[in-house]
Amino acid sequence: LFGYNSGTIKNIRLVDISIKGSNNIAGLAANNTGTIKSIYINGKIKGNDNVGGIVGSNFGTIESVDNKSKVTGHNYVGGIVGSKDMGMIKNSHNQGNIIGNENTGGVAGSNNDDKIENSFNTGNLKGKSNVGGVVGYNSGSIEKNYNTGKIEGGSNVGGVVGRNLGSIEKIYNNGKIHGIENNIGGVIGFNNGRMQNSFNTGEINGQNNVGGIIGFNKKIMKNSYNIGKVTGNKNIGGIFGAEVE
């Protein structure tokens, strides 16, 4: 609908859309540096890289949006945003099914240098590497988000975040998580950042480094718990699958 937005877009409802392209593909705006608010989209969206239900590449503010579209891509694929390098996502919901390869998330394929808060995913996800119910790859801040969708992937697969290098707080997962390779976690697949005040109630299944909270942990985790069933082949734990201090 929009190639580039630097202003304000709000109060739009799009139903039964069908969009197909290459890179920076989305239901509403390919690129956003402005404000997007109160949007609902339902349909099918397909592309290669930076593919999102609402925005392909985001540097602005996204608030109170709802995606129900099926979103398919290769790298940086998300229910709300494909790639988020700056800006804010808050009070938003994805309920569409998401399929990608690397960096696939229910809300955002990647979140870099800024914040996602009060948002959640109820759609099902499939990916290969860095697959998360909320964010595939995170180096920013994630707070008060959750996932209830089924998440399937290869390596670095988490109920909320696939690979974390940032800060995560007050999040939870109760979706079923299945990984066919390494680093599978109820909340985070691979953690090299900070996480606290989070929990998992979903069932977790993987091969190696499978944990109820974190599959493979290298940094900080505090005040978190798991009550979900955890099964796997090697390095299995109720909290961590494997940890390097």
JSON list of C-alpha atoms in Angstrom, two decimals:
[
{"chain": "A", "resi": 1, "resn": "LEU", "atom": "CA", "xyz": [0.00, 0.00, 0.00]},
{"chain": "A", "resi": 2, "resn": "PHE", "atom": "CA", "xyz": [2.83, 2.39, 0.94]},
{"chain": "A", "resi": 3, "resn": "GLY", "atom": "CA", "xyz": [6.41, 2.15, -0.26]},
{"chain": "A", "resi": 4, "resn": "TYR", "atom": "CA", "xyz": [7.74, 4.55, 2.39]},
{"chain": "A", "resi": 5, "resn": "ASN", "atom": "CA", "xyz": [6.06, 6.19, 5.36]},
{"chain": "A", "resi": 6, "resn": "SER", "atom": "CA", "xyz": [7.54, 9.10, 7.31]},
{"chain": "A", "resi": 7, "resn": "GLY", "atom": "CA", "xyz": [4.24, 10.56, 8.52]},
{"chain": "A", "resi": 8, "resn": "THR", "atom": "CA", "xyz": [1.30, 9.08, 10.43]},
{"chain": "A", "resi": 9, "resn": "ILE", "atom": "CA", "xyz": [-0.90, 6.22, 9.24]},
{"chain": "A", "resi": 10, "resn": "LYS", "atom": "CA", "xyz": [-3.81, 5.14, 11.43]},
{"chain": "A", "resi": 11, "resn": "ASN", "atom": "CA", "xyz": [-7.26, 3.54, 11.51]},
{"chain": "A", "resi": 12, "resn": "ILE", "atom": "CA", "xyz": [-6.93, 1.30, 8.44]},
{"chain": "A", "resi": 13, "resn": "ARG", "atom": "CA", "xyz": [-8.46, -2.15, 7.94]},
{"chain": "A", "resi": 14, "resn": "LEU", "atom": "CA", "xyz": [-7.31, -4.35, 5.02]},
{"chain": "A", "resi": 15, "resn": "VAL", "atom": "CA", "xyz": [-9.00, -7.70, 4.35]},
{"chain": "A", "resi": 16, "resn": "ASP", "atom": "CA", "xyz": [-8.10, -10.55, 1.96]},
{"chain": "A", "resi": 17, "resn": "ILE", "atom": "CA", "xyz": [-4.99, -8.85, 0.60]},
{"chain": "A", "resi": 18, "resn": "SER", "atom": "CA", "xyz": [-2.45, -10.75, -1.52]},
{"chain": "A", "resi": 19, "resn": "ILE", "atom": "CA", "xyz": [1.04, -9.28, -1.81]},
{"chain": "A", "resi": 20, "resn": "LYS", "atom": "CA", "xyz": [4.10, -10.91, -3.39]},
{"chain": "A", "resi": 21, "resn": "GLY", "atom": "CA", "xyz": [7.51, -9.41, -4.05]},
{"chain": "A", "resi": 22, "resn": "SER", "atom": "CA", "xyz": [11.23, -9.56, -3.32]},
{"chain": "A", "resi": 23, "resn": "ASN", "atom": "CA", "xyz": [12.66, -7.51, -0.41]},
{"chain": "A", "resi": 24, "resn": "ASN", "atom": "CA", "xyz": [10.97, -5.10, 2.03]},
{"chain": "A", "resi": 25, "resn": "ILE", "atom": "CA", "xyz": [7.53, -6.59, 1.50]},
{"chain": "A", "resi": 26, "resn": "ALA", "atom": "CA", "xyz": [4.61, -5.92, 3.84]},
{"chain": "A", "resi": 27, "resn": "GLY", "atom": "CA", "xyz": [0.87, -5.60, 4.11]},
{"chain": "A", "resi": 28, "resn": "LEU", "atom": "CA", "xyz": [0.94, -1.84, 4.82]},
{"chain": "A", "resi": 29, "resn": "ALA", "atom": "CA", "xyz": [4.36, -0.17, 4.36]},
{"chain": "A", "resi": 30, "resn": "ALA", "atom": "CA", "xyz": [7.63, -1.46, 2.93]},
{"chain": "A", "resi": 31, "resn": "ASN", "atom": "CA", "xyz": [9.64, 1.03, 5.04]},
{"chain": "A", "resi": 32, "resn": "ASN", "atom": "CA", "xyz": [8.53, 3.06, 8.05]},
{"chain": "A", "resi": 33, "resn": "THR", "atom": "CA", "xyz": [10.23, 5.97, 9.84]},
{"chain": "A", "resi": 34, "resn": "GLY", "atom": "CA", "xyz": [6.96, 7.56, 11.00]},
{"chain": "A", "resi": 35, "resn": "THR", "atom": "CA", "xyz": [4.04, 6.43, 13.15]},
{"chain": "A", "resi": 36, "resn": "ILE", "atom": "CA", "xyz": [1.64, 3.56, 12.40]},
{"chain": "A", "resi": 37, "resn": "LYS", "atom": "CA", "xyz": [-1.33, 3.02, 14.71]},
{"chain": "A", "resi": 38, "resn": "SER", "atom": "CA", "xyz": [-4.60, 1.06, 14.89]},
{"chain": "A", "resi": 39, "resn": "ILE", "atom": "CA", "xyz": [-4.18, -1.18, 11.81]},
{"chain": "A", "resi": 40, "resn": "TYR", "atom": "CA", "xyz": [-5.76, -4.56, 11.03]},
{"chain": "A", "resi": 41, "resn": "ILE", "atom": "CA", "xyz": [-4.56, -6.72, 8.11]},
{"chain": "A", "resi": 42, "resn": "ASN", "atom": "CA", "xyz": [-5.75, -10.12, 6.89]},
{"chain": "A", "resi": 43, "resn": "GLY", "atom": "CA", "xyz": [-4.48, -11.98, 3.81]},
{"chain": "A", "resi": 44, "resn": "LYS", "atom": "CA", "xyz": [-1.28, -13.46, 2.36]},
{"chain": "A", "resi": 45, "resn": "ILE", "atom": "CA", "xyz": [2.14, -11.80, 2.14]},
{"chain": "A", "resi": 46, "resn": "LYS", "atom": "CA", "xyz": [5.16, -13.40, 0.50]},
{"chain": "A", "resi": 47, "resn": "GLY", "atom": "CA", "xyz": [8.69, -12.17, -0.18]},
{"chain": "A", "resi": 48, "resn": "ASN", "atom": "CA", "xyz": [12.39, -12.85, 0.34]},
{"chain": "A", "resi": 49, "resn": "ASP", "atom": "CA", "xyz": [14.06, -10.65, 2.98]},
{"chain": "A", "resi": 50, "resn": "ASN", "atom": "CA", "xyz": [12.52, -8.10, 5.40]},
{"chain": "A", "resi": 51, "resn": "VAL", "atom": "CA", "xyz": [8.98, -9.41, 5.10]},
{"chain": "A", "resi": 52, "resn": "GLY", "atom": "CA", "xyz": [6.34, -8.33, 7.62]},
{"chain": "A", "resi": 53, "resn": "GLY", "atom": "CA", "xyz": [2.61, -8.46, 8.11]},
{"chain": "A", "resi": 54, "resn": "ILE", "atom": "CA", "xyz": [2.47, -4.68, 8.68]},
{"chain": "A", "resi": 55, "resn": "VAL", "atom": "CA", "xyz": [5.95, -3.26, 7.85]},
{"chain": "A", "resi": 56, "resn": "GLY", "atom": "CA", "xyz": [8.99, -4.69, 6.05]},
{"chain": "A", "resi": 57, "resn": "SER", "atom": "CA", "xyz": [11.75, -2.52, 7.62]},
{"chain": "A", "resi": 58, "resn": "ASN", "atom": "CA", "xyz": [10.92, -0.34, 10.62]},
{"chain": "A", "resi": 59, "resn": "PHE", "atom": "CA", "xyz": [12.71, 2.69, 12.11]},
{"chain": "A", "resi": 60, "resn": "GLY", "atom": "CA", "xyz": [9.58, 4.38, 13.52]},
{"chain": "A", "resi": 61, "resn": "THR", "atom": "CA", "xyz": [6.76, 3.72, 15.98]},
{"chain": "A", "resi": 62, "resn": "ILE", "atom": "CA", "xyz": [4.15, 0.99, 15.60]},
{"chain": "A", "resi": 63, "resn": "GLU", "atom": "CA", "xyz": [1.28, 0.82, 18.08]},
{"chain": "A", "resi": 64, "resn": "SER", "atom": "CA", "xyz": [-1.96, -1.14, 18.48]},
{"chain": "A", "resi": 65, "resn": "VAL", "atom": "CA", "xyz": [-1.75, -3.11, 15.23]},
{"chain": "A", "resi": 66, "resn": "ASP", "atom": "CA", "xyz": [-3.11, -6.59, 14.51]},
{"chain": "A", "resi": 67, "resn": "ASN", "atom": "CA", "xyz": [-1.91, -8.95, 11.79]},
{"chain": "A", "resi": 68, "resn": "LYS", "atom": "CA", "xyz": [-3.88, -12.03, 10.77]},
{"chain": "A", "resi": 69, "resn": "SER", "atom": "CA", "xyz": [-2.09, -12.55, 7.43]},
{"chain": "A", "resi": 70, "resn": "LYS", "atom": "CA", "xyz": [0.03, -15.56, 6.58]},
{"chain": "A", "resi": 71, "resn": "VAL", "atom": "CA", "xyz": [3.56, -14.22, 6.11]},
{"chain": "A", "resi": 72, "resn": "THR", "atom": "CA", "xyz": [6.21, -16.18, 4.18]},
{"chain": "A", "resi": 73, "resn": "GLY", "atom": "CA", "xyz": [9.82, -15.21, 3.47]},
{"chain": "A", "resi": 74, "resn": "HIS", "atom": "CA", "xyz": [13.47, -16.20, 3.72]},
{"chain": "A", "resi": 75, "resn": "ASN", "atom": "CA", "xyz": [15.37, -13.94, 6.15]},
{"chain": "A", "resi": 76, "resn": "TYR", "atom": "CA", "xyz": [13.98, -11.38, 8.62]},
{"chain": "A", "resi": 77, "resn": "VAL", "atom": "CA", "xyz": [10.35, -12.46, 8.60]},
{"chain": "A", "resi": 78, "resn": "GLY", "atom": "CA", "xyz": [7.82, -11.30, 11.19]},
{"chain": "A", "resi": 79, "resn": "GLY", "atom": "CA", "xyz": [4.10, -11.08, 11.86]},
{"chain": "A", "resi": 80, "resn": "ILE", "atom": "CA", "xyz": [4.27, -7.32, 12.49]},
{"chain": "A", "resi": 81, "resn": "VAL", "atom": "CA", "xyz": [7.72, -6.30, 11.19]},
{"chain": "A", "resi": 82, "resn": "GLY", "atom": "CA", "xyz": [10.37, -8.13, 9.20]},
{"chain": "A", "resi": 83, "resn": "SER", "atom": "CA", "xyz": [13.36, -6.15, 10.48]},
{"chain": "A", "resi": 84, "resn": "LYS", "atom": "CA", "xyz": [13.28, -3.50, 13.22]},
{"chain": "A", "resi": 85, "resn": "ASP", "atom": "CA", "xyz": [16.55, -1.56, 13.42]},
{"chain": "A", "resi": 86, "resn": "MET", "atom": "CA", "xyz": [15.24, 1.31, 15.54]},
{"chain": "A", "resi": 87, "resn": "GLY", "atom": "CA", "xyz": [11.89, 2.53, 16.82]},
{"chain": "A", "resi": 88, "resn": "MET", "atom": "CA", "xyz": [9.18, 1.05, 19.01]},
{"chain": "A", "resi": 89, "resn": "ILE", "atom": "CA", "xyz": [6.54, -1.66, 18.74]},
{"chain": "A", "resi": 90, "resn": "LYS", "atom": "CA", "xyz": [3.90, -1.73, 21.48]},
{"chain": "A", "resi": 91, "resn": "ASN", "atom": "CA", "xyz": [0.43, -3.08, 22.22]},
{"chain": "A", "resi": 92, "resn": "SER", "atom": "CA", "xyz": [0.42, -5.18, 19.05]},
{"chain": "A", "resi": 93, "resn": "HIS", "atom": "CA", "xyz": [-0.72, -8.70, 18.17]},
{"chain": "A", "resi": 94, "resn": "ASN", "atom": "CA", "xyz": [0.13, -11.26, 15.52]},
{"chain": "A", "resi": 95, "resn": "GLN", "atom": "CA", "xyz": [-2.25, -14.15, 14.93]},
{"chain": "A", "resi": 96, "resn": "GLY", "atom": "CA", "xyz": [-1.11, -15.11, 11.43]},
{"chain": "A", "resi": 97, "resn": "ASN", "atom": "CA", "xyz": [1.09, -18.12, 10.62]},
{"chain": "A", "resi": 98, "resn": "ILE", "atom": "CA", "xyz": [4.70, -17.20, 9.84]},
{"chain": "A", "resi": 99, "resn": "ILE", "atom": "CA", "xyz": [7.20, -19.18, 7.73]},
{"chain": "A", "resi": 100, "resn": "GLY", "atom": "CA", "xyz": [10.84, -18.18, 7.23]},
{"chain": "A", "resi": 101, "resn": "ASN", "atom": "CA", "xyz": [14.42, -19.41, 7.22]},
{"chain": "A", "resi": 102, "resn": "GLU", "atom": "CA", "xyz": [16.70, -17.26, 9.40]},
{"chain": "A", "resi": 103, "resn": "ASN", "atom": "CA", "xyz": [15.49, -14.66, 11.93]},
{"chain": "A", "resi": 104, "resn": "THR", "atom": "CA", "xyz": [11.80, -15.45, 12.07]},
{"chain": "A", "resi": 105, "resn": "GLY", "atom": "CA", "xyz": [9.51, -14.06, 14.77]},
{"chain": "A", "resi": 106, "resn": "GLY", "atom": "CA", "xyz": [5.83, -13.78, 15.61]},
{"chain": "A", "resi": 107, "resn": "VAL", "atom": "CA", "xyz": [6.12, -10.02, 16.14]},
{"chain": "A", "resi": 108, "resn": "ALA", "atom": "CA", "xyz": [9.49, -9.19, 14.52]},
{"chain": "A", "resi": 109, "resn": "GLY", "atom": "CA", "xyz": [12.13, -11.16, 12.65]},
{"chain": "A", "resi": 110, "resn": "SER", "atom": "CA", "xyz": [14.77, -9.02, 14.35]},
{"chain": "A", "resi": 111, "resn": "ASN", "atom": "CA", "xyz": [14.78, -6.29, 17.01]},
{"chain": "A", "resi": 112, "resn": "ASN", "atom": "CA", "xyz": [17.90, -4.13, 17.13]},
{"chain": "A", "resi": 113, "resn": "ASP", "atom": "CA", "xyz": [18.70, -1.24, 19.46]},
{"chain": "A", "resi": 114, "resn": "ASP", "atom": "CA", "xyz": [15.19, -0.38, 20.63]},
{"chain": "A", "resi": 115, "resn": "LYS", "atom": "CA", "xyz": [12.09, -1.76, 22.34]},
{"chain": "A", "resi": 116, "resn": "ILE", "atom": "CA", "xyz": [9.14, -4.10, 21.91]},
{"chain": "A", "resi": 117, "resn": "GLU", "atom": "CA", "xyz": [6.61, -4.04, 24.74]},
{"chain": "A", "resi": 118, "resn": "ASN", "atom": "CA", "xyz": [3.12, -5.29, 25.62]},
{"chain": "A", "resi": 119, "resn": "SER", "atom": "CA", "xyz": [2.86, -7.32, 22.42]},
{"chain": "A", "resi": 120, "resn": "PHE", "atom": "CA", "xyz": [2.12, -10.98, 21.78]},
{"chain": "A", "resi": 121, "resn": "ASN", "atom": "CA", "xyz": [1.91, -13.79, 19.25]},
{"chain": "A", "resi": 122, "resn": "THR", "atom": "CA", "xyz": [-0.77, -16.47, 18.91]},
{"chain": "A", "resi": 123, "resn": "GLY", "atom": "CA", "xyz": [0.15, -17.65, 15.40]},
{"chain": "A", "resi": 124, "resn": "ASN", "atom": "CA", "xyz": [2.22, -20.72, 14.51]},
{"chain": "A", "resi": 125, "resn": "LEU", "atom": "CA", "xyz": [5.82, -20.31, 13.31]},
{"chain": "A", "resi": 126, "resn": "LYS", "atom": "CA", "xyz": [8.21, -22.38, 11.24]},
{"chain": "A", "resi": 127, "resn": "GLY", "atom": "CA", "xyz": [11.84, -21.48, 10.56]},
{"chain": "A", "resi": 128, "resn": "LYS", "atom": "CA", "xyz": [15.38, -22.82, 10.43]},
{"chain": "A", "resi": 129, "resn": "SER", "atom": "CA", "xyz": [17.65, -20.66, 12.60]},
{"chain": "A", "resi": 130, "resn": "ASN", "atom": "CA", "xyz": [16.88, -17.92, 15.17]},
{"chain": "A", "resi": 131, "resn": "VAL", "atom": "CA", "xyz": [13.16, -18.60, 15.50]},
{"chain": "A", "resi": 132, "resn": "GLY", "atom": "CA", "xyz": [11.13, -17.03, 18.32]},
{"chain": "A", "resi": 133, "resn": "GLY", "atom": "CA", "xyz": [7.49, -16.64, 19.23]},
{"chain": "A", "resi": 134, "resn": "VAL", "atom": "CA", "xyz": [7.96, -12.89, 19.61]},
{"chain": "A", "resi": 135, "resn": "VAL", "atom": "CA", "xyz": [11.40, -12.14, 18.04]},
{"chain": "A", "resi": 136, "resn": "GLY", "atom": "CA", "xyz": [13.83, -14.28, 16.06]},
{"chain": "A", "resi": 137, "resn": "TYR", "atom": "CA", "xyz": [17.00, -12.25, 16.77]},
{"chain": "A", "resi": 138, "resn": "ASN", "atom": "CA", "xyz": [17.11, -9.66, 19.56]},
{"chain": "A", "resi": 139, "resn": "SER", "atom": "CA", "xyz": [19.80, -7.13, 20.46]},
{"chain": "A", "resi": 140, "resn": "GLY", "atom": "CA", "xyz": [17.38, -4.55, 21.84]},
{"chain": "A", "resi": 141, "resn": "SER", "atom": "CA", "xyz": [14.86, -4.54, 24.70]},
{"chain": "A", "resi": 142, "resn": "ILE", "atom": "CA", "xyz": [11.81, -6.79, 25.06]},
{"chain": "A", "resi": 143, "resn": "GLU", "atom": "CA", "xyz": [9.41, -6.29, 27.97]},
{"chain": "A", "resi": 144, "resn": "LYS", "atom": "CA", "xyz": [5.96, -7.64, 28.89]},
{"chain": "A", "resi": 145, "resn": "ASN", "atom": "CA", "xyz": [5.47, -9.84, 25.81]},
{"chain": "A", "resi": 146, "resn": "TYR", "atom": "CA", "xyz": [4.29, -13.42, 25.42]},
{"chain": "A", "resi": 147, "resn": "ASN", "atom": "CA", "xyz": [3.72, -16.29, 23.00]},
{"chain": "A", "resi": 148, "resn": "THR", "atom": "CA", "xyz": [1.02, -18.97, 22.87]},
{"chain": "A", "resi": 149, "resn": "GLY", "atom": "CA", "xyz": [1.64, -20.22, 19.31]},
{"chain": "A", "resi": 150, "resn": "LYS", "atom": "CA", "xyz": [3.41, -23.41, 18.25]},
{"chain": "A", "resi": 151, "resn": "ILE", "atom": "CA", "xyz": [7.05, -22.78, 17.30]},
{"chain": "A", "resi": 152, "resn": "GLU", "atom": "CA", "xyz": [9.05, -25.14, 15.07]},
{"chain": "A", "resi": 153, "resn": "GLY", "atom": "CA", "xyz": [12.62, -24.70, 13.89]},
{"chain": "A", "resi": 154, "resn": "GLY", "atom": "CA", "xyz": [16.14, -26.00, 13.51]},
{"chain": "A", "resi": 155, "resn": "SER", "atom": "CA", "xyz": [18.64, -24.25, 15.82]},
{"chain": "A", "resi": 156, "resn": "ASN", "atom": "CA", "xyz": [18.27, -21.34, 18.28]},
{"chain": "A", "resi": 157, "resn": "VAL", "atom": "CA", "xyz": [14.53, -21.83, 18.77]},
{"chain": "A", "resi": 158, "resn": "GLY", "atom": "CA", "xyz": [12.71, -20.18, 21.67]},
{"chain": "A", "resi": 159, "resn": "GLY", "atom": "CA", "xyz": [9.18, -19.64, 22.85]},
{"chain": "A", "resi": 160, "resn": "VAL", "atom": "CA", "xyz": [9.78, -15.90, 22.96]},
{"chain": "A", "resi": 161, "resn": "VAL", "atom": "CA", "xyz": [13.24, -15.24, 21.41]},
{"chain": "A", "resi": 162, "resn": "GLY", "atom": "CA", "xyz": [15.41, -17.46, 19.23]},
{"chain": "A", "resi": 163, "resn": "ARG", "atom": "CA", "xyz": [18.75, -15.70, 19.81]},
{"chain": "A", "resi": 164, "resn": "ASN", "atom": "CA", "xyz": [19.18, -12.97, 22.43]},
{"chain": "A", "resi": 165, "resn": "LEU", "atom": "CA", "xyz": [21.99, -10.45, 22.83]},
{"chain": "A", "resi": 166, "resn": "GLY", "atom": "CA", "xyz": [19.83, -7.77, 24.45]},
{"chain": "A", "resi": 167, "resn": "SER", "atom": "CA", "xyz": [17.61, -7.32, 27.50]},
{"chain": "A", "resi": 168, "resn": "ILE", "atom": "CA", "xyz": [14.45, -9.33, 28.20]},
{"chain": "A", "resi": 169, "resn": "GLU", "atom": "CA", "xyz": [12.08, -8.89, 31.13]},
{"chain": "A", "resi": 170, "resn": "LYS", "atom": "CA", "xyz": [8.59, -9.99, 32.21]},
{"chain": "A", "resi": 171, "resn": "ILE", "atom": "CA", "xyz": [7.87, -12.37, 29.33]},
{"chain": "A", "resi": 172, "resn": "TYR", "atom": "CA", "xyz": [6.40, -15.84, 29.11]},
{"chain": "A", "resi": 173, "resn": "ASN", "atom": "CA", "xyz": [5.63, -18.73, 26.78]},
{"chain": "A", "resi": 174, "resn": "ASN", "atom": "CA", "xyz": [2.97, -21.42, 26.93]},
{"chain": "A", "resi": 175, "resn": "GLY", "atom": "CA", "xyz": [3.17, -22.56, 23.32]},
{"chain": "A", "resi": 176, "resn": "LYS", "atom": "CA", "xyz": [4.64, -25.88, 22.24]},
{"chain": "A", "resi": 177, "resn": "ILE", "atom": "CA", "xyz": [8.27, -25.59, 21.11]},
{"chain": "A", "resi": 178, "resn": "HIS", "atom": "CA", "xyz": [9.97, -28.12, 18.82]},
{"chain": "A", "resi": 179, "resn": "GLY", "atom": "CA", "xyz": [13.50, -27.94, 17.45]},
{"chain": "A", "resi": 180, "resn": "ILE", "atom": "CA", "xyz": [15.27, -30.52, 15.32]},
{"chain": "A", "resi": 181, "resn": "GLU", "atom": "CA", "xyz": [18.81, -29.29, 16.05]},
{"chain": "A", "resi": 182, "resn": "ASN", "atom": "CA", "xyz": [20.54, -27.39, 18.90]},
{"chain": "A", "resi": 183, "resn": "ASN", "atom": "CA", "xyz": [19.69, -24.70, 21.48]},
{"chain": "A", "resi": 184, "resn": "ILE", "atom": "CA", "xyz": [15.97, -25.08, 22.09]},
{"chain": "A", "resi": 185, "resn": "GLY", "atom": "CA", "xyz": [14.37, -23.20, 24.99]},
{"chain": "A", "resi": 186, "resn": "GLY", "atom": "CA", "xyz": [10.98, -22.46, 26.45]},
{"chain": "A", "resi": 187, "resn": "VAL", "atom": "CA", "xyz": [11.78, -18.75, 26.53]},
{"chain": "A", "resi": 188, "resn": "ILE", "atom": "CA", "xyz": [15.13, -18.31, 24.69]},
{"chain": "A", "resi": 189, "resn": "GLY", "atom": "CA", "xyz": [17.01, -20.69, 22.41]},
{"chain": "A", "resi": 190, "resn": "PHE", "atom": "CA", "xyz": [20.48, -19.09, 22.70]},
{"chain": "A", "resi": 191, "resn": "ASN", "atom": "CA", "xyz": [21.13, -16.38, 25.30]},
{"chain": "A", "resi": 192, "resn": "ASN", "atom": "CA", "xyz": [24.13, -14.06, 25.26]},
{"chain": "A", "resi": 193, "resn": "GLY", "atom": "CA", "xyz": [22.27, -11.18, 26.92]},
{"chain": "A", "resi": 194, "resn": "ARG", "atom": "CA", "xyz": [20.18, -10.54, 30.02]},
{"chain": "A", "resi": 195, "resn": "MET", "atom": "CA", "xyz": [16.83, -12.09, 31.02]},
{"chain": "A", "resi": 196, "resn": "GLN", "atom": "CA", "xyz": [14.80, -11.83, 34.22]},
{"chain": "A", "resi": 197, "resn": "ASN", "atom": "CA", "xyz": [11.30, -12.27, 35.67]},
{"chain": "A", "resi": 198, "resn": "SER", "atom": "CA", "xyz": [10.11, -14.70, 33.00]},
{"chain": "A", "resi": 199, "resn": "PHE", "atom": "CA", "xyz": [8.57, -18.17, 32.82]},
{"chain": "A", "resi": 200, "resn": "ASN", "atom": "CA", "xyz": [7.55, -21.07, 30.60]},
{"chain": "A", "resi": 201, "resn": "THR", "atom": "CA", "xyz": [4.60, -23.45, 30.84]},
{"chain": "A", "resi": 202, "resn": "GLY", "atom": "CA", "xyz": [4.79, -24.93, 27.34]},
{"chain": "A", "resi": 203, "resn": "GLU", "atom": "CA", "xyz": [6.11, -28.32, 26.25]},
{"chain": "A", "resi": 204, "resn": "ILE", "atom": "CA", "xyz": [9.69, -28.25, 24.90]},
{"chain": "A", "resi": 205, "resn": "ASN", "atom": "CA", "xyz": [11.25, -30.86, 22.61]},
{"chain": "A", "resi": 206, "resn": "GLY", "atom": "CA", "xyz": [14.61, -30.76, 20.86]},
{"chain": "A", "resi": 207, "resn": "GLN", "atom": "CA", "xyz": [17.86, -32.57, 20.17]},
{"chain": "A", "resi": 208, "resn": "ASN", "atom": "CA", "xyz": [20.83, -31.00, 21.98]},
{"chain": "A", "resi": 209, "resn": "ASN", "atom": "CA", "xyz": [20.93, -28.19, 24.57]},
{"chain": "A", "resi": 210, "resn": "VAL", "atom": "CA", "xyz": [17.23, -28.20, 25.45]},
{"chain": "A", "resi": 211, "resn": "GLY", "atom": "CA", "xyz": [16.03, -26.18, 28.42]},
{"chain": "A", "resi": 212, "resn": "GLY", "atom": "CA", "xyz": [12.75, -25.21, 30.02]},
{"chain": "A", "resi": 213, "resn": "ILE", "atom": "CA", "xyz": [13.85, -21.56, 30.04]},
{"chain": "A", "resi": 214, "resn": "ILE", "atom": "CA", "xyz": [17.04, -21.33, 27.93]},
{"chain": "A", "resi": 215, "resn": "GLY", "atom": "CA", "xyz": [18.58, -23.88, 25.58]},
{"chain": "A", "resi": 216, "resn": "PHE", "atom": "CA", "xyz": [22.14, -22.53, 25.74]},
{"chain": "A", "resi": 217, "resn": "ASN", "atom": "CA", "xyz": [23.01, -19.77, 28.21]},
{"chain": "A", "resi": 218, "resn": "LYS", "atom": "CA", "xyz": [26.18, -17.62, 28.19]},
{"chain": "A", "resi": 219, "resn": "LYS", "atom": "CA", "xyz": [25.10, -14.56, 30.20]},
{"chain": "A", "resi": 220, "resn": "ILE", "atom": "CA", "xyz": [22.55, -13.51, 32.86]},
{"chain": "A", "resi": 221, "resn": "MET", "atom": "CA", "xyz": [19.25, -15.11, 33.89]},
{"chain": "A", "resi": 222, "resn": "LYS", "atom": "CA", "xyz": [17.39, -14.21, 37.13]},
{"chain": "A", "resi": 223, "resn": "ASN", "atom": "CA", "xyz": [14.03, -14.81, 38.80]},
{"chain": "A", "resi": 224, "resn": "SER", "atom": "CA", "xyz": [12.58, -17.15, 36.18]},
{"chain": "A", "resi": 225, "resn": "TYR", "atom": "CA", "xyz": [10.92, -20.57, 36.31]},
{"chain": "A", "resi": 226, "resn": "ASN", "atom": "CA", "xyz": [9.65, -23.44, 34.19]},
{"chain": "A", "resi": 227, "resn": "ILE", "atom": "CA", "xyz": [6.81, -25.92, 34.74]},
{"chain": "A", "resi": 228, "resn": "GLY", "atom": "CA", "xyz": [6.68, -27.26, 31.16]},
{"chain": "A", "resi": 229, "resn": "LYS", "atom": "CA", "xyz": [7.77, -30.75, 30.10]},
{"chain": "A", "resi": 230, "resn": "VAL", "atom": "CA", "xyz": [11.26, -30.86, 28.56]},
{"chain": "A", "resi": 231, "resn": "THR", "atom": "CA", "xyz": [12.52, -33.72, 26.37]},
{"chain": "A", "resi": 232, "resn": "GLY", "atom": "CA", "xyz": [15.54, -34.16, 24.11]},
{"chain": "A", "resi": 233, "resn": "ASN", "atom": "CA", "xyz": [18.63, -36.16, 23.24]},
{"chain": "A", "resi": 234, "resn": "LYS", "atom": "CA", "xyz": [21.64, -34.50, 24.96]},
{"chain": "A", "resi": 235, "resn": "ASN", "atom": "CA", "xyz": [22.09, -31.72, 27.55]},
{"chain": "A", "resi": 236, "resn": "ILE", "atom": "CA", "xyz": [18.53, -31.47, 28.84]},
{"chain": "A", "resi": 237, "resn": "GLY", "atom": "CA", "xyz": [17.48, -29.32, 31.80]},
{"chain": "A", "resi": 238, "resn": "GLY", "atom": "CA", "xyz": [14.42, -27.87, 33.49]},
{"chain": "A", "resi": 239, "resn": "ILE", "atom": "CA", "xyz": [15.99, -24.40, 33.36]},
{"chain": "A", "resi": 240, "resn": "PHE", "atom": "CA", "xyz": [19.12, -24.60, 31.13]},
{"chain": "A", "resi": 241, "resn": "GLY", "atom": "CA", "xyz": [20.07, -27.21, 28.56]},
{"chain": "A", "resi": 242, "resn": "ALA", "atom": "CA", "xyz": [23.69, -26.05, 28.67]},
{"chain": "A", "resi": 243, "resn": "GLU", "atom": "CA", "xyz": [25.45, -23.09, 30.31]},
{"chain": "A", "resi": 244, "resn": "VAL", "atom": "CA", "xyz": [28.87, -21.45, 29.98]},
{"chain": "A", "resi": 245, "resn": "GLU", "atom": "CA", "xyz": [29.81, -19.18, 32.87]}
]
